[in-house]
XYZ file of C-alpha atoms in Angstrom:
452
model
C 40.689 32.148 -20.477
C 41.131 29.100 -18.244
C 44.715 27.978 -17.707
C 45.997 24.956 -19.595
C 46.249 22.200 -17.015
C 49.120 19.741 -16.793
C 46.717 16.863 -17.511
C 45.147 17.348 -20.926
C 41.369 17.128 -21.151
C 40.673 17.720 -17.445
C 39.905 21.460 -17.191
C 40.293 23.509 -14.028
C 38.998 27.028 -13.492
C 40.515 30.051 -11.796
C 38.242 31.577 -9.105
C 36.751 34.231 -11.413
C 36.176 31.588 -14.094
C 34.516 29.299 -11.590
C 32.107 32.124 -10.730
C 31.059 32.258 -14.382
C 30.548 28.491 -14.413
C 28.499 28.644 -11.209
C 26.383 31.397 -12.739
C 25.626 29.130 -15.702
C 24.805 26.189 -13.417
C 22.570 28.286 -11.142
C 20.735 29.724 -14.133
C 20.083 26.253 -15.531
C 18.823 24.996 -12.166
C 16.404 27.917 -11.877
C 15.001 27.349 -15.352
C 14.621 23.597 -14.939
C 12.886 23.981 -11.598
C 10.578 26.688 -12.968
C 9.427 24.062 -15.469
C 8.806 21.531 -12.692
C 11.839 19.253 -13.027
C 13.208 17.537 -9.909
C 16.934 17.193 -9.275
C 18.584 13.783 -8.943
C 22.148 12.510 -8.830
C 23.320 9.079 -9.918
C 26.548 7.297 -9.068
C 29.665 8.032 -11.111
C 30.231 4.382 -12.078
C 28.145 1.799 -13.883
C 28.880 -1.741 -14.925
C 30.596 -1.970 -18.292
C 27.731 -4.137 -19.524
C 25.223 -1.406 -18.630
C 27.219 1.340 -20.337
C 27.862 -0.548 -23.570
C 24.443 -2.047 -24.169
C 23.366 0.816 -26.429
C 25.712 2.062 -29.133
C 29.350 1.360 -29.959
C 31.309 3.697 -27.700
C 33.598 1.244 -25.898
C 36.757 3.116 -26.954
C 35.526 6.204 -25.074
C 34.779 4.509 -21.742
C 37.156 4.775 -18.779
C 37.349 1.543 -16.773
C 37.560 1.680 -12.978
C 39.350 -0.798 -10.741
C 41.382 -0.940 -7.541
C 45.131 -0.876 -8.031
C 45.336 -3.898 -5.720
C 42.204 -5.657 -6.943
C 42.063 -9.373 -6.130
C 40.044 -12.258 -7.541
C 37.447 -12.044 -4.789
C 36.714 -8.399 -5.663
C 36.322 -9.088 -9.382
C 34.010 -12.033 -8.776
C 31.562 -10.045 -6.634
C 30.442 -7.687 -9.386
C 30.975 -6.963 -13.049
C 33.683 -4.678 -14.362
C 33.034 -1.018 -13.544
C 33.490 2.101 -15.656
C 32.885 5.841 -15.345
C 29.686 6.970 -17.025
C 30.214 8.720 -20.382
C 26.844 10.501 -20.314
C 23.900 10.871 -17.925
C 21.204 9.212 -20.037
C 22.297 5.594 -19.662
C 22.710 5.888 -15.845
C 19.332 7.609 -15.690
C 17.708 4.730 -17.555
C 19.115 2.297 -14.991
C 17.968 4.594 -12.160
C 14.401 4.635 -13.510
C 14.240 0.847 -13.809
C 15.592 0.292 -10.295
C 13.434 2.951 -8.624
C 10.262 2.868 -10.715
C 8.169 1.767 -7.738
C 9.115 4.969 -5.891
C 8.701 7.446 -8.747
C 5.601 9.280 -9.945
C 5.177 9.156 -13.725
C 5.584 11.016 -15.958
C 8.831 11.593 -14.072
C 10.438 14.983 -14.745
C 14.109 15.024 -13.810
C 17.114 17.251 -14.221
C 20.641 16.182 -13.445
C 23.881 18.190 -13.416
C 27.005 16.083 -12.962
C 30.508 15.321 -14.173
C 30.946 12.719 -16.901
C 34.063 11.167 -18.418
C 34.808 10.323 -22.023
C 38.140 9.111 -23.396
C 38.422 11.116 -26.587
C 41.072 13.412 -28.020
C 40.937 16.738 -26.131
C 40.318 19.936 -28.086
C 38.286 23.096 -27.514
C 34.768 21.988 -26.784
C 35.828 18.406 -26.076
C 37.270 17.384 -22.720
C 37.796 14.057 -21.023
C 36.130 15.228 -17.819
C 33.253 17.631 -18.198
C 29.924 18.709 -16.753
C 26.591 17.970 -18.397
C 23.140 19.270 -17.523
C 20.303 16.956 -18.567
C 16.533 17.245 -18.513
C 14.259 14.294 -19.267
C 10.629 13.290 -18.978
C 10.005 9.551 -18.689
C 6.663 7.763 -18.819
C 5.460 4.409 -17.501
C 4.603 2.369 -20.602
C 3.627 5.390 -22.681
C 4.615 9.039 -22.936
C 2.525 11.626 -24.807
C 4.299 13.228 -27.755
C 3.605 16.689 -26.339
C 6.627 16.271 -24.107
C 8.820 16.348 -27.228
C 7.427 19.814 -27.868
C 7.796 20.884 -24.233
C 11.450 19.825 -24.021
C 12.285 22.082 -26.959
C 10.609 25.021 -25.206
C 12.367 24.271 -21.903
C 15.740 24.259 -23.621
C 15.023 27.517 -25.440
C 14.218 29.139 -22.077
C 17.335 27.647 -20.443
C 19.770 28.729 -23.151
C 18.162 32.158 -23.572
C 19.001 32.968 -19.945
C 22.744 32.318 -20.406
C 25.428 34.854 -21.441
C 25.927 33.278 -24.863
C 25.439 34.398 -28.485
C 22.201 33.677 -30.357
C 21.596 29.969 -30.843
C 19.566 27.722 -33.107
C 17.879 24.526 -31.943
C 17.930 22.196 -34.946
C 15.288 19.487 -34.897
C 14.612 16.352 -36.953
C 12.651 13.135 -36.496
C 14.084 9.642 -36.880
C 10.705 8.283 -38.014
C 10.667 10.791 -40.851
C 14.173 9.838 -41.938
C 13.708 6.071 -41.583
C 10.368 6.170 -43.382
C 11.939 8.071 -46.267
C 14.930 5.721 -46.509
C 12.632 2.712 -46.626
C 10.598 4.435 -49.289
C 13.674 4.700 -51.536
C 14.652 1.093 -50.815
C 17.271 1.501 -48.058
C 16.168 -0.846 -45.283
C 19.165 -0.419 -42.959
C 18.032 2.991 -41.702
C 20.439 3.130 -38.709
C 23.403 2.628 -41.067
C 22.165 5.413 -43.337
C 21.673 7.707 -40.345
C 25.218 7.076 -39.152
C 26.554 8.187 -42.528
C 24.241 11.221 -42.777
C 25.417 12.204 -39.282
C 28.891 12.793 -40.807
C 27.603 15.295 -43.369
C 28.942 18.475 -41.732
C 32.317 16.877 -40.994
C 33.164 15.286 -44.358
C 30.775 16.866 -46.887
C 28.101 15.578 -49.270
C 30.412 13.883 -51.786
C 32.137 11.790 -49.117
C 28.814 10.855 -47.532
C 27.469 9.788 -50.948
C 30.479 7.526 -51.422
C 30.068 6.064 -47.957
C 26.390 5.390 -48.548
C 27.269 3.421 -51.659
C 30.282 1.584 -50.230
C 29.172 0.961 -46.640
C 25.395 0.777 -46.951
C 25.009 -0.547 -50.492
C 23.030 2.427 -51.803
C 22.807 3.078 -55.514
C 23.902 6.528 -56.765
C 20.217 7.466 -57.127
C 19.415 6.359 -53.559
C 22.425 8.274 -52.214
C 21.291 11.424 -54.044
C 17.761 11.034 -52.658
C 19.044 10.589 -49.081
C 21.199 13.707 -49.451
C 18.303 15.669 -50.964
C 16.300 14.969 -47.807
C 19.231 16.053 -45.638
C 19.467 19.395 -47.464
C 16.008 20.537 -46.303
C 16.056 23.295 -43.655
C 13.179 25.593 -42.726
C 12.265 27.848 -39.788
C 8.609 26.863 -40.097
C 6.527 23.855 -41.144
C 7.113 24.391 -44.864
C 9.538 21.461 -44.748
C 6.506 19.144 -44.913
C 5.730 20.038 -48.512
C 9.411 19.987 -49.445
C 9.678 16.408 -48.195
C 6.534 15.345 -49.995
C 7.879 16.920 -53.179
C 10.650 14.288 -53.116
C 7.986 11.718 -54.037
C 7.999 9.292 -51.109
C 5.165 8.410 -48.749
C 4.557 5.734 -46.149
C 3.014 5.483 -42.704
C 6.255 5.947 -40.761
C 7.287 8.942 -42.867
C 3.902 10.609 -42.373
C 4.037 10.023 -38.614
C 7.473 11.618 -38.440
C 6.374 14.581 -40.545
C 3.394 15.222 -38.265
C 5.492 15.035 -35.100
C 8.239 17.286 -36.412
C 5.677 19.803 -37.650
C 4.171 20.007 -34.164
C 7.544 20.656 -32.514
C 8.678 23.236 -35.061
C 5.283 24.929 -35.347
C 4.870 25.502 -31.606
C 8.488 26.531 -31.069
C 8.409 28.920 -34.031
C 5.295 30.557 -32.583
C 6.830 31.025 -29.134
C 10.472 31.677 -30.087
C 10.759 32.794 -33.723
C 14.163 32.124 -35.233
C 15.301 29.872 -32.389
C 14.226 26.576 -33.978
C 14.956 25.139 -37.407
C 13.701 21.925 -38.959
C 17.020 20.494 -40.163
C 16.642 17.136 -41.844
C 20.375 16.463 -41.779
C 20.310 15.973 -37.996
C 20.658 12.263 -37.304
C 22.273 11.772 -33.844
C 24.585 8.781 -34.002
C 23.422 6.897 -30.897
C 21.079 4.023 -31.666
C 18.610 4.511 -28.834
C 16.842 7.546 -30.345
C 13.522 6.647 -31.980
C 11.712 9.899 -32.819
C 12.478 13.571 -32.305
C 16.192 14.446 -32.254
C 17.692 17.810 -31.322
C 21.031 19.562 -31.766
C 21.889 23.155 -30.851
C 24.593 25.411 -32.264
C 25.714 28.913 -31.367
C 25.374 31.321 -34.282
C 28.851 32.289 -35.436
C 30.400 29.424 -33.461
C 29.155 26.481 -35.488
C 32.649 24.949 -35.560
C 32.274 24.320 -31.830
C 29.662 21.688 -32.618
C 26.442 21.053 -30.783
C 26.230 22.549 -27.282
C 22.919 20.853 -26.509
C 21.501 17.667 -27.977
C 19.151 14.801 -27.283
C 15.983 13.160 -28.448
C 13.155 10.699 -27.949
C 13.802 7.112 -26.866
C 11.189 4.388 -26.534
C 13.067 1.550 -24.861
C 16.326 2.790 -23.369
C 14.819 2.113 -19.947
C 13.109 -1.275 -19.656
C 12.468 -3.992 -17.082
C 12.003 -6.543 -19.848
C 8.245 -6.612 -19.260
C 7.670 -2.866 -19.267
C 9.219 0.043 -21.172
C 9.773 3.528 -19.816
C 9.827 5.799 -22.890
C 11.300 9.238 -22.537
C 12.566 12.368 -24.183
C 15.500 14.422 -23.030
C 18.126 17.008 -23.815
C 21.675 17.425 -22.548
C 23.690 20.661 -22.350
C 27.462 20.448 -22.565
C 28.120 22.884 -19.713
C 31.913 22.675 -19.891
C 31.850 23.174 -23.657
C 29.707 26.289 -23.218
C 31.742 27.711 -20.344
C 35.017 27.152 -22.185
C 33.732 29.163 -25.148
C 32.228 31.871 -22.901
C 35.612 32.345 -21.233
C 37.842 32.034 -24.297
C 35.750 34.551 -26.248
C 35.168 36.828 -23.223
C 31.418 36.579 -23.650
C 30.947 37.176 -19.925
C 33.055 37.977 -16.880
C 32.735 38.037 -13.106
C 32.607 41.369 -11.282
C 35.186 40.067 -8.785
C 37.018 36.843 -8.053
C 36.042 36.449 -4.380
C 32.693 36.271 -2.584
C 33.884 38.725 0.102
C 32.198 42.117 0.037
C 33.931 43.526 3.118
C 37.371 43.385 4.733
C 37.350 44.382 8.394
C 40.623 46.224 9.048
C 42.568 45.971 12.291
C 43.717 48.991 14.317
C 46.110 46.753 16.252
C 46.547 43.046 16.895
C 44.486 43.245 20.098
C 41.419 44.375 18.068
C 41.162 41.088 16.115
C 38.474 39.607 18.382
C 36.366 42.794 18.210
C 36.777 42.764 14.426
C 35.397 39.230 14.401
C 32.315 40.549 16.225
C 31.782 43.069 13.430
C 32.269 40.361 10.820
C 29.787 38.105 12.617
C 27.146 40.858 12.603
C 27.643 41.403 8.864
C 27.644 37.679 8.033
C 24.425 37.164 10.013
C 22.746 39.346 7.378
C 24.277 37.548 4.430
C 27.243 39.847 3.805
C 30.404 37.858 3.003
C 33.173 39.284 5.196
C 36.872 38.710 5.860
C 38.919 39.956 8.794
C 42.484 41.141 8.286
C 45.021 38.725 9.775
C 47.536 41.324 10.955
C 47.427 44.984 11.944
C 49.453 46.421 9.082
C 49.230 50.064 8.091
C 45.761 50.900 6.791
C 47.172 51.580 3.334
C 48.518 48.036 3.123
C 45.224 46.576 4.357
C 43.369 48.572 1.705
C 45.779 47.388 -1.008
C 45.197 43.811 0.144
C 41.463 44.321 -0.347
C 42.108 45.776 -3.809
C 44.208 42.762 -4.826
C 41.488 40.439 -3.609
C 38.775 42.414 -5.376
C 36.947 43.223 -2.116
C 34.977 46.454 -2.641
C 34.619 47.666 0.989
C 36.986 48.064 3.941
C 35.529 48.426 7.449
C 37.237 50.567 10.089
C 36.548 50.717 13.821
C 37.351 53.991 15.597
C 37.728 54.599 19.317
C 37.267 58.176 20.603
C 39.190 59.602 23.558
C 36.147 59.044 25.770
C 36.120 55.357 24.742
C 33.173 55.661 22.365
C 33.405 53.079 19.584
C 32.450 54.115 16.063
C 32.437 52.396 12.701
C 33.085 53.603 9.164
C 33.080 51.778 5.848
C 35.132 52.801 2.825
C 34.242 52.028 -0.796
C 37.780 51.637 -2.088
C 36.658 52.087 -5.708
C 35.269 55.588 -5.203
C 37.168 56.521 -2.051
C 33.932 57.433 -0.250
C 34.032 56.692 3.490
C 30.904 56.996 5.634
C 29.735 56.103 9.159
C 28.138 52.645 9.367
C 26.437 50.383 11.894
C 27.396 46.680 11.655
C 23.851 45.767 12.704
C 22.173 47.602 9.838
C 24.649 48.588 7.085
C 23.970 46.987 3.732
C 25.954 47.238 0.480
C 24.246 47.943 -2.814
C 22.581 44.766 -4.186
C 25.103 44.486 -7.021
C 27.975 44.495 -4.490
C 26.522 41.869 -2.150
C 27.983 38.960 -4.115
C 29.985 38.544 -7.336
C 27.931 39.205 -10.450
C 28.372 37.945 -13.982
C 27.909 40.344 -16.853
C 27.652 39.421 -20.503
C 29.952 41.397 -22.773
C 28.404 44.805 -23.391
C 25.726 44.431 -20.706
C 25.269 45.395 -17.060
C 25.912 42.917 -14.254
C 23.370 40.242 -13.432
């Protein structure tokens, strides 16, 4: 498990833990690129106005300023803050660079974000997110909502984590239903429904009546919709059985059925239509997603997102999109704390070149150079201690092989390499010797499986 740092909410990893995190990041990159997403990076800061224009999250935002800031500095630009997610900066990036992008624009982005909330397992103040989005110019076909679900299933399936469930809903479905029962302030209803798992149905019913003005009958109807969960498209008939129908509701039903139907065909059991999923942020307009690990539901969603029609806009033109975000730090923290996966060693080095004497250091560097030229990570001992001590150093470091150079009486130079795990020592040529593929670099193995 990662050490507790002296500054709460800002996690740091030990070397072997960092290897696990890098494995997760590399796996995500491979999957995103296999699906045709391009990598971008945006700046760490945005103007406060930009960050707060969608949703009420001002208490979570970290402001940024110079310790010695003067009036001239503050007058040149608006107040700055660290971004709390990657979606809002991405929207700004699309607007500013739309003349240079090809639409639909498929992007993935893996960066640190900062959020000023109370630290606990699964929630940090500094953490890494991995986002994928598709953004259109003016319009974006709904099929991308389906594709994003399939991309995320592929991405999460490749990680050393327990089984997961991608829970999907549609804001059009929910808003159409609420209007049908006479609740016109759909965003307010959604914000209360979003609290269902945290506070329970009775508390949500009270909130709907006190904060939204719902009657007891309307509150019961809203909760009845939220109770519907199916692994196939049978939710459509269950919703219709509640007795409401309007154009927006029917549009949401059709869209959700397409997402769930295709995902259920390709990845049975991975996707559930869950009509309690609301997503609190106001910019979502259609499909919304949340993902939980089976048996670890208390951790909360490890991947979420949805469809937005006007988060990115020039004023004259909208750039609608759909995207999902993985909480990488949340996932890695749980992987490490529950020992779901571990690194085969804590260092990249596969070989330690031992020294016969201090004068042989330069020759040892020649051996190391030959090995490194073929991609074999190699260290050279710093001092010519007894071989036993040099071998123990390699063991402490987790280096699997120690390289020895021998000089015969006639001056002939030979080389041998020792696998310090098995004790086997064999002749080797620095120009051609190669370790087994699994020893070339640190591997990450899920609990109960072989190394990757």
